[in-house]
mmCIF file of C-alpha atoms and ligand atoms in Angstrom:
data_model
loop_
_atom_site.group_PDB
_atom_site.id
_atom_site.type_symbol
_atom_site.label_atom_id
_atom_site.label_comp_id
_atom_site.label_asym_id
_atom_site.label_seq_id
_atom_site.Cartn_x
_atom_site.Cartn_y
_atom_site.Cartn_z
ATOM 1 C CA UNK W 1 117.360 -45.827 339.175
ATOM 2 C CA UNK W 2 114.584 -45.584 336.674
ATOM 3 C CA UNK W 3 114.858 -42.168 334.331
ATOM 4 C CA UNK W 4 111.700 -40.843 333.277
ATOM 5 C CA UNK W 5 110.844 -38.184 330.499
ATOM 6 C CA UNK W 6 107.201 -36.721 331.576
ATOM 7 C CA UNK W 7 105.924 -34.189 329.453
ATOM 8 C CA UNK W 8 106.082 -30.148 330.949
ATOM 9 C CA UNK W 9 102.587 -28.430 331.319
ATOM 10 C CA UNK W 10 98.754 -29.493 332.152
ATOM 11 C CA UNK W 11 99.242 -32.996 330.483
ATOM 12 C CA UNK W 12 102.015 -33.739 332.475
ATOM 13 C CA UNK W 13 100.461 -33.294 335.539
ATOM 14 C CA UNK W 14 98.101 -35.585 335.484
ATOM 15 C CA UNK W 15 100.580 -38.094 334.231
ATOM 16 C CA UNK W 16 102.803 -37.580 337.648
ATOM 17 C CA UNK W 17 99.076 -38.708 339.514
ATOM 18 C CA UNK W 18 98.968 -41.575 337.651
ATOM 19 C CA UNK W 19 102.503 -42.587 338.569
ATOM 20 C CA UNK W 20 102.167 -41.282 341.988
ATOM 21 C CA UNK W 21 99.188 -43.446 342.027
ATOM 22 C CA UNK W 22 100.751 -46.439 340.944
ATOM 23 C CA UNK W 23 102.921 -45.778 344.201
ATOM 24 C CA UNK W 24 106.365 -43.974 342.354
ATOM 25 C CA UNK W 25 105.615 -40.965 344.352
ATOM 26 C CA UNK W 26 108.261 -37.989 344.371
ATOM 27 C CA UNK W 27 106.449 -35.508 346.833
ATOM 28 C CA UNK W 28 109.597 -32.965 346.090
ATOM 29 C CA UNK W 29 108.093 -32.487 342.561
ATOM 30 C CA UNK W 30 105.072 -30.700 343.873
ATOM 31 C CA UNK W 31 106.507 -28.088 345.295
ATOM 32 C CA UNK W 32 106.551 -24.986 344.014
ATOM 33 C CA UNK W 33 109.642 -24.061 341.604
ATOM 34 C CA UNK W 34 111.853 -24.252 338.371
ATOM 35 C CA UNK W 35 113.493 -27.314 339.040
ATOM 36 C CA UNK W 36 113.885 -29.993 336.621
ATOM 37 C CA UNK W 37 114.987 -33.120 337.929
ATOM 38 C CA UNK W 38 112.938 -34.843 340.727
ATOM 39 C CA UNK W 39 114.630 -37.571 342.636
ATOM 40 C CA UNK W 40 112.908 -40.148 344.828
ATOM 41 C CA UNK W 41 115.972 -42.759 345.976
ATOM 42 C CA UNK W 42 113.807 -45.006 347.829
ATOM 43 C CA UNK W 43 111.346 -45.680 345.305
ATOM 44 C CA UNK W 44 114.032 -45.835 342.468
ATOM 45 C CA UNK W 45 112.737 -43.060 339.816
ATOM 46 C CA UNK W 46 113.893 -39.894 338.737
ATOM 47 C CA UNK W 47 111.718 -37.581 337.208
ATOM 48 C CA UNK W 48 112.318 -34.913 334.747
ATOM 49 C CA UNK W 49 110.448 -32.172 332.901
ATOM 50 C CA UNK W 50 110.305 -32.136 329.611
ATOM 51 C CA UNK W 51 108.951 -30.056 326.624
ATOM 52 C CA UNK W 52 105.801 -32.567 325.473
ATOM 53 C CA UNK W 53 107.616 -32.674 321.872
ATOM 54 C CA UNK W 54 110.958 -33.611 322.814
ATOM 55 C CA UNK W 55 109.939 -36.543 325.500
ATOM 56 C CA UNK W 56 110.262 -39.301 322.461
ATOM 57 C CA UNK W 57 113.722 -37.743 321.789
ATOM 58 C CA UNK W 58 115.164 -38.309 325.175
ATOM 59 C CA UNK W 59 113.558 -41.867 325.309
ATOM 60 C CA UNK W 60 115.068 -42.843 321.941
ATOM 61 C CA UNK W 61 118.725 -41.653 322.924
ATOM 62 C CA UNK W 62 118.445 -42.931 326.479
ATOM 63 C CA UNK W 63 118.338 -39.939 328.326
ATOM 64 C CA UNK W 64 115.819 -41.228 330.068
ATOM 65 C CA UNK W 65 114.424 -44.995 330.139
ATOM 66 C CA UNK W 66 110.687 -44.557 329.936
ATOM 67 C CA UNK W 67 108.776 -41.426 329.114
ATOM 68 C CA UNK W 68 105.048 -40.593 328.432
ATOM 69 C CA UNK W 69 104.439 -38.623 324.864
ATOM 70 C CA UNK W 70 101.587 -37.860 322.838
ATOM 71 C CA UNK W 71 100.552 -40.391 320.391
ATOM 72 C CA UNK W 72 100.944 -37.302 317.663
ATOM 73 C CA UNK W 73 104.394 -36.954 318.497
ATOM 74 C CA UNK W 74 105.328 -40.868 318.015
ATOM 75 C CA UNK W 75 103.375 -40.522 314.182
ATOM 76 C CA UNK W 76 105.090 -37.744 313.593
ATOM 77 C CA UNK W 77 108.648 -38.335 314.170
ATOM 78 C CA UNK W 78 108.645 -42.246 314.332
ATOM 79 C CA UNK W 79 110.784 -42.173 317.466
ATOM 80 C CA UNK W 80 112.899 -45.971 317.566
ATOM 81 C CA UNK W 81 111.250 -46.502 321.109
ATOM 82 C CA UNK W 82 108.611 -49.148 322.184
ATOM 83 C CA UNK W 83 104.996 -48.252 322.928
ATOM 84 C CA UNK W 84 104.084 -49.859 326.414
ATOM 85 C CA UNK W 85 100.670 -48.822 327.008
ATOM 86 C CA UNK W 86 97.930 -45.778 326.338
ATOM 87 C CA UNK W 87 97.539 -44.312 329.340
ATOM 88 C CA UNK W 88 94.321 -43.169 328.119
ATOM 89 C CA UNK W 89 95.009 -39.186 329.255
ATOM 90 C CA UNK W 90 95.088 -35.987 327.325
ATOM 91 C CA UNK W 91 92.829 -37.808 324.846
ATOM 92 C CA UNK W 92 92.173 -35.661 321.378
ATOM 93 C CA UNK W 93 91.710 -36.553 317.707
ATOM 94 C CA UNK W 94 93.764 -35.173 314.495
ATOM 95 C CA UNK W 95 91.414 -33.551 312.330
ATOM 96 C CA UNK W 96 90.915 -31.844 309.137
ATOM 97 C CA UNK W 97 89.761 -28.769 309.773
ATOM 98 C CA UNK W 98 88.242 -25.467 307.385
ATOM 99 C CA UNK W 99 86.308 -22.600 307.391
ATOM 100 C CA UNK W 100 82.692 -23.259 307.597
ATOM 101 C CA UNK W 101 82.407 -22.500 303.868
ATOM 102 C CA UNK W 102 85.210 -24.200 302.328
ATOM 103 C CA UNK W 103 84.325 -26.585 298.891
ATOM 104 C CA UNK W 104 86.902 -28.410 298.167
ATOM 105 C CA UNK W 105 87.907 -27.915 294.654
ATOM 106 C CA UNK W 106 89.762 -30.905 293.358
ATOM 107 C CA UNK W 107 91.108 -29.114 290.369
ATOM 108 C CA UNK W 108 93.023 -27.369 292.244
ATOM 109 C CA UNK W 109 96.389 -28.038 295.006
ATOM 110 C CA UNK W 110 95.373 -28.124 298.329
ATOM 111 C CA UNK W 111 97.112 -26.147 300.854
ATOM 112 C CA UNK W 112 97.587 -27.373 304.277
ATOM 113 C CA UNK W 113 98.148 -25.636 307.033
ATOM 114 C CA UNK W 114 99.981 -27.811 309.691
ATOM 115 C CA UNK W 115 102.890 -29.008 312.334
ATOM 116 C CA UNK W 116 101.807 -32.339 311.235
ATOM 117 C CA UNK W 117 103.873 -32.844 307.996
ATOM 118 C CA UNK W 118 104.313 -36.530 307.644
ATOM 119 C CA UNK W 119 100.911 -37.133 309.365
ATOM 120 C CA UNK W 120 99.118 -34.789 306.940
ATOM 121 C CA UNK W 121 101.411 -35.960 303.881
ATOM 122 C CA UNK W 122 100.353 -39.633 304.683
ATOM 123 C CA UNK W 123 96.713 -39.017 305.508
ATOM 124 C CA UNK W 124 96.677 -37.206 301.835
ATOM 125 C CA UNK W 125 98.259 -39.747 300.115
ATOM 126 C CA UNK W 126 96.007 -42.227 300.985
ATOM 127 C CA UNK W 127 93.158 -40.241 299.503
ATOM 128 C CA UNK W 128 95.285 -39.198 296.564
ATOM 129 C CA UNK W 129 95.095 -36.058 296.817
ATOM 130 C CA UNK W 130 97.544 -33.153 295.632
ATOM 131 C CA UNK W 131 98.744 -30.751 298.361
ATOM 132 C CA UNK W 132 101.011 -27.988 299.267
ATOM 133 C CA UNK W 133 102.172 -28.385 302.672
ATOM 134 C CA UNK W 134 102.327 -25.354 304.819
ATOM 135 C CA UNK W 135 104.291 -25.875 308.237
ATOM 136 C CA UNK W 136 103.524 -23.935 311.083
ATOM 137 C CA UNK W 137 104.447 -24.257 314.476
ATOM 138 C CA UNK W 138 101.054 -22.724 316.243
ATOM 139 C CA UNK W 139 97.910 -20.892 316.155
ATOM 140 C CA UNK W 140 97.215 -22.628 313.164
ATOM 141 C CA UNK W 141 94.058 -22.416 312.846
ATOM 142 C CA UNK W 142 94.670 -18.808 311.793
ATOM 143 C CA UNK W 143 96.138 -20.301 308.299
ATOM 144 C CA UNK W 144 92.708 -20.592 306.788
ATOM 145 C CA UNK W 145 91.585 -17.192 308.221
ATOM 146 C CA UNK W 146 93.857 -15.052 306.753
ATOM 147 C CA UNK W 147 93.886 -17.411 303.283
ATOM 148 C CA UNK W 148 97.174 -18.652 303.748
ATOM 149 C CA UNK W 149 95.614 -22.324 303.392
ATOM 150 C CA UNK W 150 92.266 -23.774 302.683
ATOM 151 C CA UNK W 151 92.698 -26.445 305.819
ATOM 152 C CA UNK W 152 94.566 -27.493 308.270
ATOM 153 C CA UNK W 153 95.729 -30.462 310.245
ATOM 154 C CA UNK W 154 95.574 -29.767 313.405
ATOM 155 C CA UNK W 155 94.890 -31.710 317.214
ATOM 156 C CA UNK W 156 90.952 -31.445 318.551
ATOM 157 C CA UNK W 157 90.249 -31.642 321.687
ATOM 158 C CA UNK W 158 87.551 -30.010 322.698
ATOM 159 C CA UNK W 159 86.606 -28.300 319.616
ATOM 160 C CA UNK W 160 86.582 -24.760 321.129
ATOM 161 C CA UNK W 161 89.982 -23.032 319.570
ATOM 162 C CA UNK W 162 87.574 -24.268 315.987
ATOM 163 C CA UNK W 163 84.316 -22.930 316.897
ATOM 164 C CA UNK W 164 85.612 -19.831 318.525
ATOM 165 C CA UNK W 165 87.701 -18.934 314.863
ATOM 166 C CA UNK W 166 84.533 -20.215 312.842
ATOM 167 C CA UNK W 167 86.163 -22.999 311.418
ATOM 168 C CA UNK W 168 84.753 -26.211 311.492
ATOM 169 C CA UNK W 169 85.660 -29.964 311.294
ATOM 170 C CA UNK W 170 85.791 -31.711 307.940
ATOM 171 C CA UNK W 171 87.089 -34.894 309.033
ATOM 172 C CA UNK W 172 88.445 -36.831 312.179
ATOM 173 C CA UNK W 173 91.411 -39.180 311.412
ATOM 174 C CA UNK W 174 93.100 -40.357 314.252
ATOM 175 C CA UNK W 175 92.334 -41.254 318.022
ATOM 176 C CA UNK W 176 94.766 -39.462 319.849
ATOM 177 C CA UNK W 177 96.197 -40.261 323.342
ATOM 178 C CA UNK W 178 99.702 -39.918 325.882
ATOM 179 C CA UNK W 179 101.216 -43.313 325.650
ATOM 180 C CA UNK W 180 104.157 -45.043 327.989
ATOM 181 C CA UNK W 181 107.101 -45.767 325.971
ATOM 182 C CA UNK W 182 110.541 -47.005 326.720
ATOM 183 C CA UNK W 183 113.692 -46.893 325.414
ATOM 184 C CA UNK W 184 114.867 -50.367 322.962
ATOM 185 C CA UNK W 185 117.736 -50.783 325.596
ATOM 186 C CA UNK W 186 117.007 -49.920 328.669
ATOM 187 C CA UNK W 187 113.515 -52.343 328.389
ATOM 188 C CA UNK W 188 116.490 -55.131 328.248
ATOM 189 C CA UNK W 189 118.593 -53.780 330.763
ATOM 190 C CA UNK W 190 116.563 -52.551 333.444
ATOM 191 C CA UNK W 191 113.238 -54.957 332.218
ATOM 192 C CA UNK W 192 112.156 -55.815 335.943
ATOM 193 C CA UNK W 193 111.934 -52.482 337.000
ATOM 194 C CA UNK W 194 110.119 -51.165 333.779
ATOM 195 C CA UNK W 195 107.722 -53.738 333.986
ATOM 196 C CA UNK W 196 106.829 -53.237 337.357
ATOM 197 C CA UNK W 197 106.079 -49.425 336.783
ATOM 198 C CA UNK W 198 104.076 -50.185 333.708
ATOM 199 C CA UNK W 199 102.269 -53.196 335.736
ATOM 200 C CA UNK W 200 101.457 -50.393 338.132
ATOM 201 C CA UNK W 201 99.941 -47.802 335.901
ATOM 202 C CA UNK W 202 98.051 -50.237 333.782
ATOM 203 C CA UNK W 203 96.222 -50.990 337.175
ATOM 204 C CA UNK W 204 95.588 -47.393 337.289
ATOM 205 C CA UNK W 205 94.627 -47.024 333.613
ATOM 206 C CA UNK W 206 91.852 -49.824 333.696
HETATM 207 C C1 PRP Z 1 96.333 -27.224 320.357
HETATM 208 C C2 PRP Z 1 95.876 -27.437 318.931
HETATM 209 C C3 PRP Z 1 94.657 -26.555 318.838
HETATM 210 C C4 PRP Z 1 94.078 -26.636 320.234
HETATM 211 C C5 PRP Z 1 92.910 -27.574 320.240
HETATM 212 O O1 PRP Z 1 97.045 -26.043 320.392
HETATM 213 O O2 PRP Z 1 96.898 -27.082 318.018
HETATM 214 O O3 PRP Z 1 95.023 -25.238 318.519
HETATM 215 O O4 PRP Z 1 95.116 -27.108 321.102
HETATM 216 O O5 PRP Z 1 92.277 -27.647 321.491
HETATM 217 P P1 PRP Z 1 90.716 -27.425 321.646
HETATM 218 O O6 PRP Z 1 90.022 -28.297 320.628
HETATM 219 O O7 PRP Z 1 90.417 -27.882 323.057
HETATM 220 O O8 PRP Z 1 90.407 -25.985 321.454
HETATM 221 P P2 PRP Z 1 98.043 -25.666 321.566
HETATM 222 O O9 PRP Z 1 97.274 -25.209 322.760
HETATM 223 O O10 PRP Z 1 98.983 -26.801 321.811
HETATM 224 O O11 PRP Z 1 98.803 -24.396 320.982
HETATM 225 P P3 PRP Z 1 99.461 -24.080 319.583
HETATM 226 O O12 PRP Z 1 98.508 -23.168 318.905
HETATM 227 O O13 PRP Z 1 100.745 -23.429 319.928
HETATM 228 O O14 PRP Z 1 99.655 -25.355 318.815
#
């Protein structure tokens, strides 16, 4: 039996398609309730809900063998897992974002708004710039609203959580994407059957 993490909510919907398409259906995970756990014995998989954040955790402990997270998530918390493939869903970029009139004064510390913290620290190291993180854990575009930050780094997908607070853009970092990953044992153990379910979504993927 194959154990896999997929991530609760709109993304991980359309990640179940994309394995049901591959043919690892598990019809009893459509229907309608608070269950967790979705079995399918003839077809070898077990599915499980998962908050989006916490998929890489259950992966990297072996909770469950394979599991789909955000590419965010595995830059964040450098999960000991192994990146199959991009299944090329839920794609968004990590931005720096501000309000429409921000000038960056270089004088001064930025403050950064963010539940990025390593991401963000890295990104400004690179440029060598000082900051003060902020870390949130949502809404964060509010930070530079209310003055409690100049920016923030933040995911983008459509742009519309930006426009509708006024805030606007200043730079797009990272491609974003929900990738297949597997845990370091389990891709030893139970190889033949992790390769043929990532054989079967890359077919879907391309
Ligand atoms: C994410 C992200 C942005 C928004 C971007 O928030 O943090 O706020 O989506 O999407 P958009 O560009 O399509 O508007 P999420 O919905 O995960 O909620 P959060 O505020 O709790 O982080």
């Amino acid at each position: 039996m194959l154990n896999v993490a997929l991530p609760k909510g709109r993304l991980g919907e359309k990640v179940y398609d994309l394995f049901e398409r591959a043919g690892f259906d598990c019809p009893s995970i459509r229907e309608p309730n608070r269950k967790l756990v979705f079995t399918n014995e003839e077809k070898g998989v077990s599915y499980f809900w998962v908050k989006p954040s916490d998929v890489a955790i259950y992966v990297e402990r072996g909770a469950a063998d394979i599991g789909v997270a955000g590419k965010d998530i595995l830059l964040e918390y450098g999960p000991d897992v192994y990146e199959l493939l991009d299944l090329k869903l839920g794609k968004c970029e990590m931005c720096v974002a501000a309000k429409k009139d921000f000038r960056d004064d270089t004088s001064r510390t930025l403050r950064v708004a963010t539940k990025f913290v390593n991401i963000a620290r890295a990104h400004y190291a690179q440029l060598g710039r000082e900051i003060d993180i902020i870390k949130l854990n949502g809404s964060i575009e509010l930070a530079p609203l209310l003055g409690l930050s100049d920016v923030i780094v933040d995911i983008v997908e459509t742009g519309a959580t930006l426009r509708e607070n006024d805030l606007a853009p200043i730079e797009r970092f990272i491609p974003l994407s929900a990738r297949l990953i597997a845990n370091k044992s389990s891709y030893k153990f139970k190889a033949k059957e992790i390769e043929t379910v990532c054989g079967g979504l890359k077919e879907q993927v391309q």
